[in-house]
Short mmCIF file of C-alpha atoms in Angstrom, two decimals:
data_model
loop_
_atom_site.label_atom_id
_atom_site.label_comp_id
_atom_site.label_asym_id
_atom_site.label_seq_id
_atom_site.Cartn_x
_atom_site.Cartn_y
_atom_site.Cartn_z
CA UNK A 1 128.18 34.23 87.62
CA UNK A 2 130.49 36.03 85.39
CA UNK A 3 132.13 33.65 82.29
CA UNK A 4 135.79 33.37 81.16
CA UNK A 5 136.61 31.42 78.47
CA UNK A 6 140.21 30.08 78.27
CA UNK A 7 141.78 28.11 75.20
CA UNK A 8 144.21 25.51 76.32
CA UNK A 9 143.19 26.17 79.78
CA UNK A 10 143.27 22.46 80.81
CA UNK A 11 147.34 22.32 81.30
CA UNK A 12 150.50 24.23 81.55
CA UNK A 13 150.02 27.80 82.05
CA UNK A 14 146.32 27.39 80.92
CA UNK A 15 145.64 25.29 84.09
CA UNK A 16 146.74 28.06 86.49
CA UNK A 17 144.69 30.53 84.47
CA UNK A 18 141.38 28.54 84.72
CA UNK A 19 142.00 27.94 88.55
CA UNK A 20 142.61 31.74 88.82
CA UNK A 21 139.24 32.65 87.50
CA UNK A 22 137.46 29.83 89.29
CA UNK A 23 138.81 31.23 92.71
CA UNK A 24 137.58 34.34 91.73
CA UNK A 25 133.98 33.12 91.25
CA UNK A 26 133.94 32.89 87.50
CA UNK A 27 132.50 30.02 85.44
CA UNK A 28 135.39 28.72 83.30
CA UNK A 29 134.79 27.25 79.78
CA UNK A 30 137.73 25.49 78.68
CA UNK A 31 138.49 25.05 75.10
CA UNK A 32 140.99 22.29 73.91
CA UNK A 33 141.74 19.15 72.05
CA UNK A 34 142.14 16.81 74.80
CA UNK A 35 141.00 16.84 78.47
CA UNK A 36 144.39 16.39 79.84
CA UNK A 37 144.09 17.66 83.80
CA UNK A 38 140.85 19.33 83.02
CA UNK A 39 139.33 17.02 85.67
CA UNK A 40 141.30 18.28 88.69
CA UNK A 41 139.64 21.77 87.89
CA UNK A 42 136.49 20.66 89.70
CA UNK A 43 133.10 22.60 89.92
CA UNK A 44 132.53 25.58 87.83
CA UNK A 45 134.33 24.29 84.89
CA UNK A 46 133.08 23.16 81.42
CA UNK A 47 135.26 21.28 78.89
CA UNK A 48 134.75 21.94 75.14
CA UNK A 49 136.64 19.53 72.65
CA UNK A 50 137.85 21.37 69.75
CA UNK A 51 140.84 21.90 67.45
CA UNK A 52 140.53 25.72 67.39
CA UNK A 53 142.93 26.06 64.34
CA UNK A 54 140.77 24.04 62.11
CA UNK A 55 137.60 26.37 62.93
CA UNK A 56 138.49 29.33 61.02
CA UNK A 57 135.68 31.13 61.89
CA UNK A 58 135.70 30.46 65.48
CA UNK A 59 132.31 28.62 65.55
CA UNK A 60 133.18 27.06 68.91
CA UNK A 61 133.17 30.71 70.42
CA UNK A 62 129.84 31.40 69.13
CA UNK A 63 128.40 28.18 70.45
CA UNK A 64 129.67 28.77 74.21
CA UNK A 65 128.26 32.00 73.61
CA UNK A 66 124.65 30.93 72.77
CA UNK A 67 124.93 28.40 75.50
CA UNK A 68 126.05 30.22 78.36
CA UNK A 69 125.38 33.85 77.66
CA UNK A 70 127.84 36.82 77.22
CA UNK A 71 131.56 36.28 77.71
CA UNK A 72 133.10 38.56 80.50
CA UNK A 73 136.70 37.51 79.57
CA UNK A 74 138.34 35.64 76.74
CA UNK A 75 141.71 34.32 77.20
CA UNK A 76 143.38 33.27 73.88
CA UNK A 77 146.25 30.93 75.91
CA UNK A 78 146.57 27.77 73.21
CA UNK A 79 149.74 27.88 71.49
CA UNK A 80 152.64 25.81 69.95
CA UNK A 81 156.29 26.21 70.29
CA UNK A 82 158.50 25.59 67.35
CA UNK A 83 162.37 25.65 67.73
CA UNK A 84 164.53 25.59 64.39
CA UNK A 85 166.46 28.26 62.60
CA UNK A 86 164.59 29.75 59.61
CA UNK A 87 166.63 28.06 57.19
CA UNK A 88 165.38 24.68 58.47
CA UNK A 89 161.57 25.58 58.88
CA UNK A 90 159.61 23.83 55.95
CA UNK A 91 156.45 25.64 54.68
CA UNK A 92 154.21 23.28 56.54
CA UNK A 93 155.89 23.86 59.78
CA UNK A 94 155.26 27.73 59.68
CA UNK A 95 151.70 26.91 58.52
CA UNK A 96 151.12 24.93 61.66
CA UNK A 97 152.64 27.68 64.05
CA UNK A 98 150.74 30.61 62.39
CA UNK A 99 147.51 28.58 62.17
CA UNK A 100 147.60 27.75 65.80
CA UNK A 101 149.32 30.80 67.22
CA UNK A 102 147.98 33.62 64.94
CA UNK A 103 145.09 32.43 62.66
CA UNK A 104 143.12 30.92 65.66
CA UNK A 105 143.55 33.95 67.77
CA UNK A 106 142.66 36.30 64.81
CA UNK A 107 139.43 34.52 64.51
CA UNK A 108 138.50 34.24 68.25
CA UNK A 109 139.22 38.01 68.34
CA UNK A 110 137.05 39.06 65.55
CA UNK A 111 134.05 36.47 66.84
CA UNK A 112 134.29 37.89 70.19
CA UNK A 113 134.15 41.37 69.51
CA UNK A 114 131.14 40.67 66.92
CA UNK A 115 129.18 38.92 69.75
CA UNK A 116 129.89 41.37 72.40
CA UNK A 117 129.17 44.82 70.63
CA UNK A 118 126.35 45.45 73.17
CA UNK A 119 127.70 43.99 76.43
CA UNK A 120 131.37 45.01 76.39
CA UNK A 121 134.12 42.34 77.63
CA UNK A 122 137.94 41.93 77.76
CA UNK A 123 140.25 39.86 75.90
CA UNK A 124 143.65 38.55 76.90
CA UNK A 125 146.17 37.37 74.23
CA UNK A 126 148.88 35.33 75.49
CA UNK A 127 152.22 36.32 73.59
CA UNK A 128 155.64 35.37 74.81
CA UNK A 129 158.99 36.98 75.46
CA UNK A 130 159.22 36.05 71.60
CA UNK A 131 157.17 38.74 71.09
CA UNK A 132 159.32 41.37 72.26
CA UNK A 133 162.84 39.96 71.33
CA UNK A 134 164.25 37.58 69.08
CA UNK A 135 165.08 34.29 70.68
CA UNK A 136 167.83 31.79 68.89
CA UNK A 137 166.69 29.39 66.61
CA UNK A 138 162.89 30.21 66.78
CA UNK A 139 162.16 32.41 63.60
CA UNK A 140 158.59 30.73 63.03
CA UNK A 141 157.81 31.09 66.76
CA UNK A 142 158.89 34.53 67.10
CA UNK A 143 157.25 35.54 63.68
CA UNK A 144 153.87 34.42 65.23
CA UNK A 145 154.27 35.75 68.62
CA UNK A 146 155.27 39.16 67.33
CA UNK A 147 152.02 38.96 65.34
CA UNK A 148 149.89 38.41 68.46
CA UNK A 149 151.15 41.90 70.13
CA UNK A 150 150.34 43.62 66.67
CA UNK A 151 146.97 42.06 66.70
CA UNK A 152 146.18 42.87 70.47
CA UNK A 153 146.92 46.68 69.57
CA UNK A 154 144.67 46.60 66.37
CA UNK A 155 141.90 45.05 68.49
CA UNK A 156 142.26 47.21 71.17
CA UNK A 157 142.01 50.34 69.18
CA UNK A 158 138.94 48.94 67.00
CA UNK A 159 136.96 47.31 69.77
CA UNK A 160 137.28 50.05 72.22
CA UNK A 161 134.16 51.80 70.94
CA UNK A 162 132.12 48.72 72.13
CA UNK A 163 133.48 48.75 75.47
CA UNK A 164 135.94 45.92 74.81
CA UNK A 165 139.30 46.06 76.00
CA UNK A 166 142.12 43.78 74.34
CA UNK A 167 145.57 43.21 75.98
CA UNK A 168 148.50 40.80 76.12
CA UNK A 169 150.56 39.47 78.59
CA UNK A 170 154.46 38.01 77.48
CA UNK A 171 155.65 35.16 79.84
CA UNK A 172 159.32 34.97 80.41
CA UNK A 173 161.01 31.65 81.83
CA UNK A 174 158.13 30.00 83.80
CA UNK A 175 158.80 27.06 86.23
CA UNK A 176 156.60 24.39 84.61
CA UNK A 177 156.71 20.60 84.17
CA UNK A 178 157.99 21.39 80.49
CA UNK A 179 160.61 23.60 81.37
CA UNK A 180 161.76 21.62 84.07
CA UNK A 181 161.99 18.53 81.82
CA UNK A 182 164.04 20.48 79.05
CA UNK A 183 166.29 22.07 81.56
CA UNK A 184 167.13 18.77 83.24
CA UNK A 185 169.16 17.76 80.32
CA UNK A 186 171.46 20.82 80.85
CA UNK A 187 171.65 22.20 84.29
CA UNK A 188 174.06 24.46 83.30
CA UNK A 189 171.68 26.21 81.12
CA UNK A 190 169.28 26.99 83.74
CA UNK A 191 171.98 28.58 85.92
CA UNK A 192 172.89 30.94 82.99
CA UNK A 193 169.30 31.74 82.37
CA UNK A 194 168.70 32.74 85.74
CA UNK A 195 171.71 34.70 85.91
CA UNK A 196 170.65 37.15 83.44
CA UNK A 197 167.08 37.31 84.95
CA UNK A 198 167.26 40.57 87.32
CA UNK A 199 165.30 38.52 89.98
CA UNK A 200 167.42 35.36 89.46
CA UNK A 201 164.81 33.18 89.30
CA UNK A 202 162.16 31.64 87.30
CA UNK A 203 158.45 32.87 87.32
CA UNK A 204 155.46 30.88 88.79
CA UNK A 205 152.57 29.81 86.49
CA UNK A 206 150.42 31.79 89.28
CA UNK A 207 152.40 34.89 88.11
CA UNK A 208 151.10 34.52 84.68
CA UNK A 209 147.64 33.82 85.74
CA UNK A 210 147.47 36.67 88.08
CA UNK A 211 148.75 39.19 85.30
CA UNK A 212 146.09 37.79 83.11
CA UNK A 213 143.27 37.97 85.68
CA UNK A 214 144.16 41.63 86.35
CA UNK A 215 144.12 42.37 82.77
CA UNK A 216 140.77 40.90 82.16
CA UNK A 217 139.33 42.43 85.55
CA UNK A 218 137.59 45.88 86.11
CA UNK A 219 140.74 46.78 87.92
CA UNK A 220 142.46 47.21 84.50
CA UNK A 221 139.45 49.11 83.27
CA UNK A 222 141.58 51.70 81.76
CA UNK A 223 144.33 49.64 80.44
CA UNK A 224 143.97 48.96 76.83
CA UNK A 225 146.41 47.66 74.18
CA UNK A 226 149.21 46.71 76.07
CA UNK A 227 151.65 43.81 76.18
CA UNK A 228 152.70 43.11 79.75
CA UNK A 229 155.75 41.18 80.22
CA UNK A 230 155.90 38.61 83.10
CA UNK A 231 159.51 37.72 82.75
CA UNK A 232 161.21 38.94 86.03
CA UNK A 233 162.94 41.70 83.85
CA UNK A 234 164.48 39.14 81.60
CA UNK A 235 163.60 41.16 78.26
CA UNK A 236 165.43 44.19 79.89
CA UNK A 237 168.46 42.56 81.56
CA UNK A 238 172.09 41.83 80.54
#
């Protein structure tokens, strides 16, 4: 049974990712700070409590590898959003955003490659449309998610010699509980956003999960170093 490791795979978009890999017959290891909705995943899912931002060497990944064996797919999904203009971002807030969104992912990618030089595998990093375009009042977040895209390309080039591919996805506006809660306070904003999306609709969590699964699968065996937008065309719309 192939193994997938998904950070933050117990809530939001990550929960859909875990379900997608389970449906495909993977053994899924979820790494997160709390169990949240993990128990809804059922058989085949394993939980590992960890603050990945505090583990600068990604020892958590080495522990899973030692206990379960080679990891076919690593999905670096865990992240944090931060919405303030650059002149209101204190240094400690920037550190937190970079620690979770960049440094933890950087460590995980490096540890994964070091562990799988003989077995190959696939890494999928979750960026954002903030990694493609500027978002208002989100300088720290945009900086971090842009770094994810650069990291992905670098890992793709360096790790290809070991049969390891690395790609990224950049979700746009996805219809999650959190998105609905935020936009419920301003229904007109949702209308404005949908009017700009060429498909005129928000995406579903499964849309992101399917894109991630494709990039991690053998169907994408010759896809390496790409950043795949899952945004209905938002980033290229008007």
